[in-house]
JSON list of C-alpha atoms and ligand atoms in Angstrom, two decimals:
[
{"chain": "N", "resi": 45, "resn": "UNK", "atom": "CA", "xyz": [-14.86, -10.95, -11.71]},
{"chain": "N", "resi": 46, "resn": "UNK", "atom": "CA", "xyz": [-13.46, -8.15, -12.92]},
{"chain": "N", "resi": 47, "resn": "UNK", "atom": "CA", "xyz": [-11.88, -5.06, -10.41]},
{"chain": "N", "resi": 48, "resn": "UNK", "atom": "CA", "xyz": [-9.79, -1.60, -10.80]},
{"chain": "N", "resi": 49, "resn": "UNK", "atom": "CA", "xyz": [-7.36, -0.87, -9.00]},
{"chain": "N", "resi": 50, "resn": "UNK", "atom": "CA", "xyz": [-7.10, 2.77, -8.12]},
{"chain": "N", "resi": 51, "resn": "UNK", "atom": "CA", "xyz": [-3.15, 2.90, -7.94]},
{"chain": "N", "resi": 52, "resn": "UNK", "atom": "CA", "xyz": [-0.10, 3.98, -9.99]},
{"chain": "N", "resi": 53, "resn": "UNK", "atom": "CA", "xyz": [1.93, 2.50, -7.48]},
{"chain": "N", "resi": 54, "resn": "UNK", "atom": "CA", "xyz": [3.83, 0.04, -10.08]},
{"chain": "N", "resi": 55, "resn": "UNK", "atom": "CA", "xyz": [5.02, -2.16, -6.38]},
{"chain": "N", "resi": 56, "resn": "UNK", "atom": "CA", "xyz": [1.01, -2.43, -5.00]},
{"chain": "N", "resi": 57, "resn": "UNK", "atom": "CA", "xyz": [-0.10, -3.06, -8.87]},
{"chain": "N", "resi": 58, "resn": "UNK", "atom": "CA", "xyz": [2.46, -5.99, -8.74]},
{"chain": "N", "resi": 59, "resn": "UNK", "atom": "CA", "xyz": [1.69, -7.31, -5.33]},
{"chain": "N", "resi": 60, "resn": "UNK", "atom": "CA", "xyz": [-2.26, -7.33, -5.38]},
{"chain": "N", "resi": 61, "resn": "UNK", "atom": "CA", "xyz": [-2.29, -8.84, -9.59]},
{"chain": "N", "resi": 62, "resn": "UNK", "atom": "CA", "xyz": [0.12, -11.77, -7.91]},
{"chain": "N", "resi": 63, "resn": "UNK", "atom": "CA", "xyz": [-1.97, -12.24, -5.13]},
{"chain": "N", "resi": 64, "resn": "UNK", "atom": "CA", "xyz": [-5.19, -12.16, -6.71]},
{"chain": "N", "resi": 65, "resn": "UNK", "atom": "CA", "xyz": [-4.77, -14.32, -9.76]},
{"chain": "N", "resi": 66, "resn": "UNK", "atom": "CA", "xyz": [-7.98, -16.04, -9.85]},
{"chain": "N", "resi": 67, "resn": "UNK", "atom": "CA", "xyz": [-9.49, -12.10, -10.90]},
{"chain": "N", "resi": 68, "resn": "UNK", "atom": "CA", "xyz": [-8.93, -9.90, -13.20]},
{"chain": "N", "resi": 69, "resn": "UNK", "atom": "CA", "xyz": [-7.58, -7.00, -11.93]},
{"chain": "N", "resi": 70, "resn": "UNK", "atom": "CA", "xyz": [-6.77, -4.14, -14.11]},
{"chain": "N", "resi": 71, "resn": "UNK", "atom": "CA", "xyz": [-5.01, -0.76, -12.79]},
{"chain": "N", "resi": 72, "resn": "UNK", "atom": "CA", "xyz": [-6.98, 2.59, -13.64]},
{"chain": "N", "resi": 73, "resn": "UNK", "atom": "CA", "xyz": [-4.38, 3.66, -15.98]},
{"chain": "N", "resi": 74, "resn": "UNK", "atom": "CA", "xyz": [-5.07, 0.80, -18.18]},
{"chain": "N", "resi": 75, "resn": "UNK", "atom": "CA", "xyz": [-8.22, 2.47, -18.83]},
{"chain": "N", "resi": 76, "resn": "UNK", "atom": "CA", "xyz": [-7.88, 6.11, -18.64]},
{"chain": "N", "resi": 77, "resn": "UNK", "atom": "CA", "xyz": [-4.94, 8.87, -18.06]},
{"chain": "N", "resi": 78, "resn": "UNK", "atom": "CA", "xyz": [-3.42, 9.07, -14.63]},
{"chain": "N", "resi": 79, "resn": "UNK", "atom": "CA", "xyz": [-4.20, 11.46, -12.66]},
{"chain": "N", "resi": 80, "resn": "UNK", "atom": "CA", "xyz": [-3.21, 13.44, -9.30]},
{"chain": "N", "resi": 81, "resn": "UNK", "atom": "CA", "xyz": [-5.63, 12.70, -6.61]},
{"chain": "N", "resi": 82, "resn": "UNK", "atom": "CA", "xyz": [-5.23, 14.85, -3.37]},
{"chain": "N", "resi": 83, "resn": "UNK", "atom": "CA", "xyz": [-5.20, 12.46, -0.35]},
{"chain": "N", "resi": 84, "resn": "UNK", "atom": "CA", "xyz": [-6.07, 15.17, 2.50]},
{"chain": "N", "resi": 85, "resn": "UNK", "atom": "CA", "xyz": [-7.71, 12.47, 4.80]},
{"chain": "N", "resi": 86, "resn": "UNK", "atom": "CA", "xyz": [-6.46, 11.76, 8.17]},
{"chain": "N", "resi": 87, "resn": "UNK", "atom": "CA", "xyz": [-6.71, 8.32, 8.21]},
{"chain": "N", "resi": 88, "resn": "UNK", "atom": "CA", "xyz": [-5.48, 5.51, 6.16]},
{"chain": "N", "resi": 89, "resn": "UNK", "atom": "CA", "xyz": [-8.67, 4.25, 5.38]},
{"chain": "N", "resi": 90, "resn": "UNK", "atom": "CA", "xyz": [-10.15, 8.33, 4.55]},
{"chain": "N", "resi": 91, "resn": "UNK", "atom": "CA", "xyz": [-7.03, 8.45, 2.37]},
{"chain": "N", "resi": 92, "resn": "UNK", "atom": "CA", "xyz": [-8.25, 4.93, 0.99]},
{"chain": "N", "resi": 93, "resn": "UNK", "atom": "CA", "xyz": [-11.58, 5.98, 0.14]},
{"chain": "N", "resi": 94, "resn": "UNK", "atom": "CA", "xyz": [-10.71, 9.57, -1.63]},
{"chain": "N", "resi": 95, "resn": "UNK", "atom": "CA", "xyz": [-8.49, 7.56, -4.06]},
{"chain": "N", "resi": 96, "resn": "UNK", "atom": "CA", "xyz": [-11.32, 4.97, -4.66]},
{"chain": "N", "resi": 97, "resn": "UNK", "atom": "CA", "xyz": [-14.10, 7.54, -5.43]},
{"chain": "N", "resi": 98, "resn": "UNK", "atom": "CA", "xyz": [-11.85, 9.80, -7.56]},
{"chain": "N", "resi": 99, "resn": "UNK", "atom": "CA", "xyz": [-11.04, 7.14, -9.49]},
{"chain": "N", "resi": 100, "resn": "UNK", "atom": "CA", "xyz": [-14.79, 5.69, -9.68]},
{"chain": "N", "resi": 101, "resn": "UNK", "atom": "CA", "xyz": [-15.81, 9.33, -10.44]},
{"chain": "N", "resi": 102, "resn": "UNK", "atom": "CA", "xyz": [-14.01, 9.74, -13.39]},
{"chain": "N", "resi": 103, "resn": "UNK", "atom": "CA", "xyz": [-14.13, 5.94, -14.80]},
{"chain": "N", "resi": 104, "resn": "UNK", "atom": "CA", "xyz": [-18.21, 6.78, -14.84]},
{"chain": "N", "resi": 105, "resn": "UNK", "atom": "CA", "xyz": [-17.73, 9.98, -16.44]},
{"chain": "N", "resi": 106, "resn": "UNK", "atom": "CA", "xyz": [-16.19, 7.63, -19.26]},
{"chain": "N", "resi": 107, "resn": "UNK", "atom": "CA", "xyz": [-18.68, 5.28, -19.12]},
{"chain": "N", "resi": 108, "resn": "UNK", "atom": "CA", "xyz": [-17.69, 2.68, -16.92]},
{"chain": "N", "resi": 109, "resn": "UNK", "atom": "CA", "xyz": [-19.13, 1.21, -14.07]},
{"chain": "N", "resi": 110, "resn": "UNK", "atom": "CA", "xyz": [-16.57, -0.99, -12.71]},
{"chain": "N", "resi": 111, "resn": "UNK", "atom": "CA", "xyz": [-16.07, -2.22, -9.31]},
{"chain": "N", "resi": 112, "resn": "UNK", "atom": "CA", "xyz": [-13.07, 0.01, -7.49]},
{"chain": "N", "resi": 113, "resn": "UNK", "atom": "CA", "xyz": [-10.39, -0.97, -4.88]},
{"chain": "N", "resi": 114, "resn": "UNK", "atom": "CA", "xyz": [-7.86, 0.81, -3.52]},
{"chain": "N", "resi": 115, "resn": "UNK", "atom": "CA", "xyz": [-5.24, 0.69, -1.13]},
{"chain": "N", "resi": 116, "resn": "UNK", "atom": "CA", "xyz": [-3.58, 3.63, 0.81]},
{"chain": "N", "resi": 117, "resn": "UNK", "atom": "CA", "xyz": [-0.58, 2.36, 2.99]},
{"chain": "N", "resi": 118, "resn": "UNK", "atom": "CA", "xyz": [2.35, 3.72, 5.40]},
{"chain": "N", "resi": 119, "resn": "UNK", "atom": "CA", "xyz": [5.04, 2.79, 7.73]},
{"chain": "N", "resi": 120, "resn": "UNK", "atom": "CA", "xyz": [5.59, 3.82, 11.54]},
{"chain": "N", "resi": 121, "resn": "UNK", "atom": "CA", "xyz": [8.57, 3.75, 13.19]},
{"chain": "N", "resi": 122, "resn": "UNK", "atom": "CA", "xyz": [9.00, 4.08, 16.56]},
{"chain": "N", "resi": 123, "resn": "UNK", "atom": "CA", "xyz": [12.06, 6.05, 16.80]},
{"chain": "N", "resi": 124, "resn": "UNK", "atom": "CA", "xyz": [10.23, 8.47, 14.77]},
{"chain": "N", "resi": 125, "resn": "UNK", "atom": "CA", "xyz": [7.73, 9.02, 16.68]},
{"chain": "N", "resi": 126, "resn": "UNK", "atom": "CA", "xyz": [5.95, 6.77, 14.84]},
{"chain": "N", "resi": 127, "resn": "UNK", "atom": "CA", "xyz": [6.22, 9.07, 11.65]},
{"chain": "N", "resi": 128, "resn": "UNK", "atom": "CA", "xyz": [5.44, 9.22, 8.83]},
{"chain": "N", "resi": 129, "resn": "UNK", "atom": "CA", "xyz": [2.71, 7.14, 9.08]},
{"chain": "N", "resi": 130, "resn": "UNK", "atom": "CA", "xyz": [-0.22, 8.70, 6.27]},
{"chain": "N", "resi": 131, "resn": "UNK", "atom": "CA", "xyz": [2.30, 10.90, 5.25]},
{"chain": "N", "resi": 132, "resn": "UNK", "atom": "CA", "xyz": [4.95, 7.97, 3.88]},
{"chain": "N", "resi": 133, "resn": "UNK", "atom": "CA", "xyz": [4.72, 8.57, 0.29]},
{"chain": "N", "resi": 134, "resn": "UNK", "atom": "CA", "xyz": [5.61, 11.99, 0.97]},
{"chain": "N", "resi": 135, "resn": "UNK", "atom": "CA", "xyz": [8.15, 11.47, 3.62]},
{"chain": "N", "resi": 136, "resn": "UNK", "atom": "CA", "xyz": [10.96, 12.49, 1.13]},
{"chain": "N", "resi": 137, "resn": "UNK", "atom": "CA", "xyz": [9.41, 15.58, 0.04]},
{"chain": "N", "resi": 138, "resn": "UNK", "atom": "CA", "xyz": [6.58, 16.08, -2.64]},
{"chain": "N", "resi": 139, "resn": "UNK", "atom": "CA", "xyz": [6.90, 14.12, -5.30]},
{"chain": "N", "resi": 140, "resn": "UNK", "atom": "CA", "xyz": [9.70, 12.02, -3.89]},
{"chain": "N", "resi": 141, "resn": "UNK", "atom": "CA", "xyz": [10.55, 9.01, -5.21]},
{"chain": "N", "resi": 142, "resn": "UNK", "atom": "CA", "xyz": [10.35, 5.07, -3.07]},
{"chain": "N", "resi": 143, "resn": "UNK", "atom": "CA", "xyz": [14.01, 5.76, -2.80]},
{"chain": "N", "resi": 144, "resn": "UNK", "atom": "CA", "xyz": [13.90, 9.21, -1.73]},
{"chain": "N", "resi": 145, "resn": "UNK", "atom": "CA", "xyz": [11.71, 8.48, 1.16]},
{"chain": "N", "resi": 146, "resn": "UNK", "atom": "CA", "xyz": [14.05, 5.67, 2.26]},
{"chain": "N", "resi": 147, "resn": "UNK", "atom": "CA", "xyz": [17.16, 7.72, 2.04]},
{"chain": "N", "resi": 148, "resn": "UNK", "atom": "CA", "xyz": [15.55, 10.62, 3.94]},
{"chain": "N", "resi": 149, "resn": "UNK", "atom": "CA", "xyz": [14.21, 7.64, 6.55]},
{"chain": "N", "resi": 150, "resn": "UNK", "atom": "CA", "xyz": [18.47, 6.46, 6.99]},
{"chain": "N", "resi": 151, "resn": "UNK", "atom": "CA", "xyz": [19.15, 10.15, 7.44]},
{"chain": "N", "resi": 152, "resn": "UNK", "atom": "CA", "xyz": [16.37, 10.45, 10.03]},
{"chain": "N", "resi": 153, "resn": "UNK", "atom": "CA", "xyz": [17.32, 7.65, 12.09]},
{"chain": "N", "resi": 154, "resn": "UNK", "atom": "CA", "xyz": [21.46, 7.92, 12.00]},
{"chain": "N", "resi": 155, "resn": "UNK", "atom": "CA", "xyz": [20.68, 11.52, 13.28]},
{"chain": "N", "resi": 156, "resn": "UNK", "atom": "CA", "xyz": [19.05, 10.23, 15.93]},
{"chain": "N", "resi": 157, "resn": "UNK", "atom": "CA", "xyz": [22.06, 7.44, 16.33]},
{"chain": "N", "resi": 158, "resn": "UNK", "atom": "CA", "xyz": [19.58, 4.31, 16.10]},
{"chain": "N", "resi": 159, "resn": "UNK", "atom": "CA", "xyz": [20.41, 1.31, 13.77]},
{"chain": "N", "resi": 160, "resn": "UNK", "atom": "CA", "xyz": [17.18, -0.37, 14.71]},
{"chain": "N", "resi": 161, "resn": "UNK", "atom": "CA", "xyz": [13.83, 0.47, 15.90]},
{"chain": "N", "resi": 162, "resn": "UNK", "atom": "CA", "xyz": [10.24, -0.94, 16.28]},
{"chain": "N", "resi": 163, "resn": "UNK", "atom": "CA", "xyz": [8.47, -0.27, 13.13]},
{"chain": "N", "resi": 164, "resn": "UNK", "atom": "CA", "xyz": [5.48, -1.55, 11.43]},
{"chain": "N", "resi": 165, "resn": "UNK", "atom": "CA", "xyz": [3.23, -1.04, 8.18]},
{"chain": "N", "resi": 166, "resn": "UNK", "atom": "CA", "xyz": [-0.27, -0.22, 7.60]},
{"chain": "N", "resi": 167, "resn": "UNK", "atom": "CA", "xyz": [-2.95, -1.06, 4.63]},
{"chain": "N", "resi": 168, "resn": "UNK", "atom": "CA", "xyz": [-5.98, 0.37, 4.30]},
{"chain": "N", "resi": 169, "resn": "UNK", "atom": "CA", "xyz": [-8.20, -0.83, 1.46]},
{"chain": "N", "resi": 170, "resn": "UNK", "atom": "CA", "xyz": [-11.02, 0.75, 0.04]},
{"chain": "N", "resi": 171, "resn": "UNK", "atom": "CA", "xyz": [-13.99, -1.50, -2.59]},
{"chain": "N", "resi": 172, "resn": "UNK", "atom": "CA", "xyz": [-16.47, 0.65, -3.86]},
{"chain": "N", "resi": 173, "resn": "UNK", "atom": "CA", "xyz": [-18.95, -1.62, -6.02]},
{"chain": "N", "resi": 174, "resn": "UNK", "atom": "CA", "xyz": [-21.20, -0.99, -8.75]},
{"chain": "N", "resi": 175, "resn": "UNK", "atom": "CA", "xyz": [-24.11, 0.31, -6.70]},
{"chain": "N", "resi": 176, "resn": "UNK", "atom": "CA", "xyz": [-21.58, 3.43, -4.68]},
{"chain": "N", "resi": 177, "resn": "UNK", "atom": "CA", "xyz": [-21.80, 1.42, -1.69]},
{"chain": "N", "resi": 178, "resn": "UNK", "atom": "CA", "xyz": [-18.00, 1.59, 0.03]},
{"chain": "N", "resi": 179, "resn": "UNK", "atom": "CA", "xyz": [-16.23, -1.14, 2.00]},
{"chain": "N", "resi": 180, "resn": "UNK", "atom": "CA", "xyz": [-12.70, -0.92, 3.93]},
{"chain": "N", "resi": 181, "resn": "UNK", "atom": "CA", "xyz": [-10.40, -3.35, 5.38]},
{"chain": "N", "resi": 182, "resn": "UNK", "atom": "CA", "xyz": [-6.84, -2.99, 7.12]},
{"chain": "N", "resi": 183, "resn": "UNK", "atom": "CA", "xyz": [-3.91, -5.27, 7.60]},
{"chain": "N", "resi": 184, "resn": "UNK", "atom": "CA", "xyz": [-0.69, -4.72, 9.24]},
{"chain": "N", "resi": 185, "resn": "UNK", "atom": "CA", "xyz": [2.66, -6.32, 9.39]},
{"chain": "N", "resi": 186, "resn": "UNK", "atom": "CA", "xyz": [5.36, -5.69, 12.24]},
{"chain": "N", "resi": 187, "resn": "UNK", "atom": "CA", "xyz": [8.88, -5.50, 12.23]},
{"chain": "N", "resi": 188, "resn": "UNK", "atom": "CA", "xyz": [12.22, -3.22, 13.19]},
{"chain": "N", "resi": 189, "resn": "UNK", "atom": "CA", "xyz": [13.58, -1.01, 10.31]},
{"chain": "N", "resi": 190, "resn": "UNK", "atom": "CA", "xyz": [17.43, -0.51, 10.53]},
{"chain": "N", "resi": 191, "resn": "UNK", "atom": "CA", "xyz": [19.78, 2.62, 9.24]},
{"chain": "N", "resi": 192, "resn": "UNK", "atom": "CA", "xyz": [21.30, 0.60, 6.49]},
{"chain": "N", "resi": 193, "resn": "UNK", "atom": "CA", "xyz": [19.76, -0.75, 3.29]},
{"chain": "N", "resi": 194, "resn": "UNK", "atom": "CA", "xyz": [19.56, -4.61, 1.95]},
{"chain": "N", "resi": 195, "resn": "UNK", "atom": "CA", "xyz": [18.37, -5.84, -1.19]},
{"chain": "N", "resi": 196, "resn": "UNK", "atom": "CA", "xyz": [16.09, -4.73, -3.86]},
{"chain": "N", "resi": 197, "resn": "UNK", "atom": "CA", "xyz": [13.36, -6.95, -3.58]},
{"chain": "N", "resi": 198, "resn": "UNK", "atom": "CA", "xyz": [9.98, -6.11, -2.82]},
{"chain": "N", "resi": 199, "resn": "UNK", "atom": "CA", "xyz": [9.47, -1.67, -3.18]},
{"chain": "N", "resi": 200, "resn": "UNK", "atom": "CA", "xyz": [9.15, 1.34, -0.97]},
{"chain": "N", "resi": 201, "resn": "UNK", "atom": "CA", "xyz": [10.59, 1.03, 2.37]},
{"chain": "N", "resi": 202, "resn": "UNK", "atom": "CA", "xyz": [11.35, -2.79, 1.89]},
{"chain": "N", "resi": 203, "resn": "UNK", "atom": "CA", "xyz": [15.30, -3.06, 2.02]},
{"chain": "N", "resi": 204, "resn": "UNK", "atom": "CA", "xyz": [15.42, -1.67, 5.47]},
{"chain": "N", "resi": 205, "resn": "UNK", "atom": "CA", "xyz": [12.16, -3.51, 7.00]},
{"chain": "N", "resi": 206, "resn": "UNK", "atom": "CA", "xyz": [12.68, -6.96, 8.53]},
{"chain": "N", "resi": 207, "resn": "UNK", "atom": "CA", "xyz": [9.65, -8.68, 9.53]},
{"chain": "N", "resi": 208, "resn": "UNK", "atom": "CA", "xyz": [9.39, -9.90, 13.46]},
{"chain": "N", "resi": 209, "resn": "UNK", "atom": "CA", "xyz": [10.63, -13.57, 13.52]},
{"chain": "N", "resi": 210, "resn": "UNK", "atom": "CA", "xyz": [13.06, -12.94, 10.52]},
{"chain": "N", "resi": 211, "resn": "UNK", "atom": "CA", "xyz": [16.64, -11.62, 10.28]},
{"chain": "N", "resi": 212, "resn": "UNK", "atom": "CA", "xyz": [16.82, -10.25, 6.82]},
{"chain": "N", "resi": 213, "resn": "UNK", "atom": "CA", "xyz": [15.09, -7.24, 5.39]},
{"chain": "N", "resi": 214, "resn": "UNK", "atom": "CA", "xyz": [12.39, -7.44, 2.48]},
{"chain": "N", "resi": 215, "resn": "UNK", "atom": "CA", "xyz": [14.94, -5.85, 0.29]},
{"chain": "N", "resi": 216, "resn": "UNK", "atom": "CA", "xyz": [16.27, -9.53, 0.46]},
{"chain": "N", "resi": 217, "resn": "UNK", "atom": "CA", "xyz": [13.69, -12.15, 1.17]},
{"chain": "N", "resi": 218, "resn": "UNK", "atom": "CA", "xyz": [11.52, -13.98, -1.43]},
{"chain": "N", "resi": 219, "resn": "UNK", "atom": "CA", "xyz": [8.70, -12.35, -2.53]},
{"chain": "N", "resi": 220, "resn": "UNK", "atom": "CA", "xyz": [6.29, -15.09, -0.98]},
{"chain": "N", "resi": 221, "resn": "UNK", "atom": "CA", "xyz": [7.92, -14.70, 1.95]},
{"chain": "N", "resi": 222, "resn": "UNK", "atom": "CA", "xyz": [6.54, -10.45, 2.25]},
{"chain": "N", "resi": 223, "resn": "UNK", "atom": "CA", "xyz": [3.39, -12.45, 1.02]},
{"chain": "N", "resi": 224, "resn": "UNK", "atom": "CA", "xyz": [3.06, -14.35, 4.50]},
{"chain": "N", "resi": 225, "resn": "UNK", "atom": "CA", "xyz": [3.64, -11.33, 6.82]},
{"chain": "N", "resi": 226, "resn": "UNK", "atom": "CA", "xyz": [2.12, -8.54, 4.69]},
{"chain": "N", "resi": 227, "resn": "UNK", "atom": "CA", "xyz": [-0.15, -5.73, 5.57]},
{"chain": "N", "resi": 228, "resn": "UNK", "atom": "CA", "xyz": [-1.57, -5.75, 2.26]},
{"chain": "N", "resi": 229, "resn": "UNK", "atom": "CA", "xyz": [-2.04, -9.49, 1.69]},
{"chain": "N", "resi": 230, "resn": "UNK", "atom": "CA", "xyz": [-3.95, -9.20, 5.22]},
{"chain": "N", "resi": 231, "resn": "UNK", "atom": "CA", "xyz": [-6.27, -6.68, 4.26]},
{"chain": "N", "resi": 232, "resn": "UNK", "atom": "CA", "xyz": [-6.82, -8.32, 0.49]},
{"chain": "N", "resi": 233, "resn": "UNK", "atom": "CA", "xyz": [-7.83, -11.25, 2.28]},
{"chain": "N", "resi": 234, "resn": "UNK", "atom": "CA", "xyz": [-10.35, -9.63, 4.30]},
{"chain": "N", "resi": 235, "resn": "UNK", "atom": "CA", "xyz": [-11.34, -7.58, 1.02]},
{"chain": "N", "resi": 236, "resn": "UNK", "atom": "CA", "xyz": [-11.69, -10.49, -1.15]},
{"chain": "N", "resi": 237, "resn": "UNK", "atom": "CA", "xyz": [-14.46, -11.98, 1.39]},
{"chain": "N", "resi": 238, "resn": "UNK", "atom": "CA", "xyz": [-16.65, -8.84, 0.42]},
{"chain": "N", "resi": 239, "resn": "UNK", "atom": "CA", "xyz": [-15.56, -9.54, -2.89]},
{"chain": "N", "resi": 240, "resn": "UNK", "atom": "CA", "xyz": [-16.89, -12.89, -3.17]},
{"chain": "N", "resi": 241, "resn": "UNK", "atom": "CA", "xyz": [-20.37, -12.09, -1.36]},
{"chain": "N", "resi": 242, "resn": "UNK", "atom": "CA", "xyz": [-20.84, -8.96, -4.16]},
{"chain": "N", "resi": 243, "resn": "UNK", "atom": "CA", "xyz": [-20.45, -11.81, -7.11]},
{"chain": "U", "resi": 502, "resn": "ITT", "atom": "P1", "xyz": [-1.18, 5.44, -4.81]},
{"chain": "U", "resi": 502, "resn": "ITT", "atom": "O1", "xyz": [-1.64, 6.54, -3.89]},
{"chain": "U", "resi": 502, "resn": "ITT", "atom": "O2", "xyz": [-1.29, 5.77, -6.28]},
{"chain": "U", "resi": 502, "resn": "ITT", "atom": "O3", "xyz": [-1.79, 4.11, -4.48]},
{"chain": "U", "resi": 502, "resn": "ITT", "atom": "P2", "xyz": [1.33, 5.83, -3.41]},
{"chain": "U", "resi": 502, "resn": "ITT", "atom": "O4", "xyz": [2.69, 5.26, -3.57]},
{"chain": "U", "resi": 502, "resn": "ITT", "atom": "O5", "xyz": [1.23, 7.33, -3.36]},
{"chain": "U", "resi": 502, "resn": "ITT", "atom": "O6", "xyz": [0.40, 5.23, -4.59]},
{"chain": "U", "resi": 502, "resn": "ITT", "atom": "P3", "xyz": [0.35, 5.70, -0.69]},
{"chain": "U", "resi": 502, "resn": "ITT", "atom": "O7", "xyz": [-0.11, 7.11, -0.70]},
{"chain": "U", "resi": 502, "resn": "ITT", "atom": "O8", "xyz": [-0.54, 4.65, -0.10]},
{"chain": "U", "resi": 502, "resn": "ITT", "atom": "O9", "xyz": [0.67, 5.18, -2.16]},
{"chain": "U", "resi": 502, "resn": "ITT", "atom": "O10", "xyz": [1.76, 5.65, 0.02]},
{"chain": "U", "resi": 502, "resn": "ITT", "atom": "C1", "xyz": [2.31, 4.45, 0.47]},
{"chain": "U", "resi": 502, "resn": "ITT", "atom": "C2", "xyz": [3.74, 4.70, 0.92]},
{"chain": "U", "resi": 502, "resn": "ITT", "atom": "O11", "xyz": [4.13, 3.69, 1.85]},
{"chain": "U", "resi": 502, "resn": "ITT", "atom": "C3", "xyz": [4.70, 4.64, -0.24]},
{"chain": "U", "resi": 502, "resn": "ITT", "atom": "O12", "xyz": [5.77, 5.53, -0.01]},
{"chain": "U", "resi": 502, "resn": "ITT", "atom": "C4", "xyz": [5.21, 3.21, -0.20]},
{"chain": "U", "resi": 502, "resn": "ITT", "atom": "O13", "xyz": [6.51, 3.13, -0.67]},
{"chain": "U", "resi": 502, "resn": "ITT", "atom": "C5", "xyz": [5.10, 2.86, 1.29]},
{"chain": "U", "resi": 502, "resn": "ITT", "atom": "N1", "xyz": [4.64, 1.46, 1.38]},
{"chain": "U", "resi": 502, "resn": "ITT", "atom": "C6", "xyz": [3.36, 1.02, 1.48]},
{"chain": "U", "resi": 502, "resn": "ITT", "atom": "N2", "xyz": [3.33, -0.33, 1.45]},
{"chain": "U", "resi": 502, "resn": "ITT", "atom": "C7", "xyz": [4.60, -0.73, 1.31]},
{"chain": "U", "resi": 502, "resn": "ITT", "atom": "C8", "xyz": [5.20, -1.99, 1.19]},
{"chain": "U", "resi": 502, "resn": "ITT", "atom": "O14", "xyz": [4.50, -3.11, 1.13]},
{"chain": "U", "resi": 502, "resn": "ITT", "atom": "N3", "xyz": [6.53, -2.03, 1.07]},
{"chain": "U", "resi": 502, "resn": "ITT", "atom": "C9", "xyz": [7.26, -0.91, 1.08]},
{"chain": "U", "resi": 502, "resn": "ITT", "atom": "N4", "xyz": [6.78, 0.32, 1.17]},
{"chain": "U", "resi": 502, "resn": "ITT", "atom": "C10", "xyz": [5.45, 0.43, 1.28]}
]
């Protein structure tokens, strides 16, 4: 089976492929230009499904009718208020950069002098299938975030996320590891179980 992804994320590209290996999973851009897609839901799973049918949308308009996932995906920290929540992607400013949004989240949290707090991360993700008919599923993976960064592994937020029941942050850990804890794996799992009743 055959599925787009409706990403330029080059971190959720690499995650879901690696995960998914048994299908062929091709991002959007593969096919077609990329393109700025205004996520003005409120939700992670609204945000989720604007991505997916602007993506569909303009795959059809090229003549192909392919089945779409997507995946829209933030953290919340506690200290924060449990910000920034939809708005992670942007927490740096618009167009800010993974590394942006981390630096800005260290600034955040030394100004409010806390080296750790409760955090955890949200997927939302979005199949549309050949007939329009859309399908979401969530996963989430908890954790602290500290003021300090570790690591380069994983993307994002990583180096300053440690998963609950570990003591280093994703920045370090193996990549399998994030696999066994992560809100995205989660909600691929659920995602691939409408998958597999579509075939
Ligand atoms: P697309 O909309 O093209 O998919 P995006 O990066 O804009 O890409 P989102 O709007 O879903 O994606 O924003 C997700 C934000 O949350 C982004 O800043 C990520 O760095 C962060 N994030 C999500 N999942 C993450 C993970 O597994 N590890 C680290 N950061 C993550």
């Amino acid at each position: 089976m055959r599925v787009i992804l409706a990403t330029s994320n080059r971190g959720k590209v690499r995650e879901i492929k690696e995960f998914w290996r048994d299908l062929e999973v091709i991002p959007y851009t593969d096919l077609i230009d990329a393109f700025e897609i205004e996520e003005n839901g409120l939700t992670f799973s609204e945000n989720a499904i604007i991505k997916a049918k602007a993506v569909r949308k303009s795959l059809l308009e090229k003549g192909f009718n392919e089945i779409i996932i997507s995946d829209d995906s933030g953290i919340s920290v506690e200290a924060l208020s449990w910000a920034p929540n939809i708005y992670s992607a942007r927490y740096g400013g618009v167009n800010a950069s993974g590394d942006d949004n981390l630096n800005k989240m260290i600034k955040e949290l030394k100004a409010k002098n806390v080296s750790q707090s409760r955090a955890y991360y949200t997927a939302a993700i979005a199949i549309i299938d050949k007939n329009e008919k859309v399908y979401t599923t969530h996963g989430w993976m908890h954790g602290d975030v500290i003021d300090e960064r570790f690591g380069d592994k994983g993307f994002g937020y990583d180096p300053i996320f440690i998963p609950k029941g570990e003591s280093q942050t994703l920045g370090v850990l193996d990549d399998k590891i994030k696999e066994g804890y992560s809100h995205r794996i989660k909600a691929l799992k659920l995602a691939k179980i409408i998958l597999d009743k579509l075939h």
